[in-house]
XYZ file of C-alpha atoms in Angstrom:
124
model
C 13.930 39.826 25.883
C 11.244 37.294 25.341
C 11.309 34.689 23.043
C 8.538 34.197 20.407
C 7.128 30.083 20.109
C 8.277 29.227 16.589
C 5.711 27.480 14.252
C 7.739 24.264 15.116
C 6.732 24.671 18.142
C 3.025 25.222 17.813
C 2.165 21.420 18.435
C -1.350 22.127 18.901
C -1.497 22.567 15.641
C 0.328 19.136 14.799
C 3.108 18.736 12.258
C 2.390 19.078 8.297
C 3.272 16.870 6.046
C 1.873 16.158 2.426
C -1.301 18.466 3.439
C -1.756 16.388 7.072
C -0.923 18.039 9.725
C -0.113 15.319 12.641
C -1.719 15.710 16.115
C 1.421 14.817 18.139
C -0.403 15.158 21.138
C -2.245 12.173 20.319
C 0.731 10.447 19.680
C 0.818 10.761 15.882
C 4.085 10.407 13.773
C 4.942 8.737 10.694
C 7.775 6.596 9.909
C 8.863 7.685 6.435
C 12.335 6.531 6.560
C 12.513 3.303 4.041
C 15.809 2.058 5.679
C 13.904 1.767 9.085
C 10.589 0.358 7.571
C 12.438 -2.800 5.989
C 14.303 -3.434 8.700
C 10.927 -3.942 10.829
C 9.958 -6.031 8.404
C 12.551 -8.146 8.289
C 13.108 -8.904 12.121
C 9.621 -9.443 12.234
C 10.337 -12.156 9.945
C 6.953 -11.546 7.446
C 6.511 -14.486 5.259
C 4.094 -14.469 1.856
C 2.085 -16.744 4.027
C 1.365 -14.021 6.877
C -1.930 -12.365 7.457
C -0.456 -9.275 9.935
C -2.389 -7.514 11.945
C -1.575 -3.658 11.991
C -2.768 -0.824 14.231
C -2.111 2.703 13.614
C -1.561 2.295 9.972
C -1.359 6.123 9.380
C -0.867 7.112 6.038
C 0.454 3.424 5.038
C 3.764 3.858 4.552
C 4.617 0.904 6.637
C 1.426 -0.587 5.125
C 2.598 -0.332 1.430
C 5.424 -2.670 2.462
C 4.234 -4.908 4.617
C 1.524 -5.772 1.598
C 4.447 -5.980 -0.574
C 5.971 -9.456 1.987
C 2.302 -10.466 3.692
C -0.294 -12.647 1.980
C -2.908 -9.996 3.690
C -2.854 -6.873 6.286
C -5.555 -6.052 8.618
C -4.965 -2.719 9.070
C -6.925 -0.535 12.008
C -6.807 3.512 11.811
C -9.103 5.875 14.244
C -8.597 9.182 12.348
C -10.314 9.680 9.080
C -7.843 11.463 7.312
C -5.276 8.732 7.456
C -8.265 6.396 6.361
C -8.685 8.568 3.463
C -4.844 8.880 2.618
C -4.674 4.596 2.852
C -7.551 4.617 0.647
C -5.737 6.245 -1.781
C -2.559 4.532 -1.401
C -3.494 0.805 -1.139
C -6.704 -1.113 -3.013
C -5.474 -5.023 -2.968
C -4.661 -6.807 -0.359
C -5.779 -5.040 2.836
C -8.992 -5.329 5.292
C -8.923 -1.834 6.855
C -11.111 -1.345 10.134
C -11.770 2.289 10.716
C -12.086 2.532 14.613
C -10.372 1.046 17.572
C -8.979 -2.024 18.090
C -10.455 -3.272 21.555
C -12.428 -6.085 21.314
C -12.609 -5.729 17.623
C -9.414 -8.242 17.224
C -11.172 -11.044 18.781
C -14.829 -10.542 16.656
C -13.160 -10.989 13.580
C -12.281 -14.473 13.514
C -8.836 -13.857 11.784
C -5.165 -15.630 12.990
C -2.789 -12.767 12.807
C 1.073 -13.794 12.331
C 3.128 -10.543 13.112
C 1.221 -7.659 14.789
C 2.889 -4.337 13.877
C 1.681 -1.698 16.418
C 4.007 1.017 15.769
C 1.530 3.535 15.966
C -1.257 2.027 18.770
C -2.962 4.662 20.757
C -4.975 1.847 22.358
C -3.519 -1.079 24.593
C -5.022 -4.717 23.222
């Protein structure tokens, strides 16, 4: 008997969620679990006083809180829709660089305190 691919296993298609679907290939997830996302923050030990450099902000879920702790985030996203999501989600606050992140880091002329790279597709 052969098995049928369930839709879960479709990845091609990437995962939905929220009317996204994720390109896993491409390494795409999305930490939505709030437990996890506060814990990050707190070992990296963000201060008020932090500007925090983030790449792969997705759909800002880690974003949200990390502009809740930082004085600023710098956040860098490659794939429009998660731009447009961010947009949506977050208006004070937060530089966001649509593109890559080579090169671009050092042409800005910011310090960065934590760097949160949970999602990087790119090696700085």
């Amino acid at each position: 008997m052969v098995k049928s691919k369930s839709k879960k296993q479709d990845s091609h298609l990437g995962v939905k969620s929220g009317g996204i679907k994720f390109q896993k290939e491409k390494g795409q997830h999305i930490l939505k679990n709030p437990l996890v996302i506060n814990t990050m923050i707190e070992k990296a030990g963000v201060k008020n006083t932090d500007v925090v450099l983030e790449i792969g902000a997705g759909t800002g879920n880690l974003t949200v809180k990390l502009l809740e702790r930082a004085k600023k985030v710098c956040a860098f996203e490659i794939d429009p829709r998660m731009i447009a999501e961010l947009q949506k989600r977050v208006h004070n606050s937060l530089i966001l660089v649509s593109g890559g992140t080579v090169n671009l880091v050092s042409q800005l002329g910011v310090a960065f305190d934590p760097v949160s790279g949970l999602n990087a597709q790119e090696v700085v």
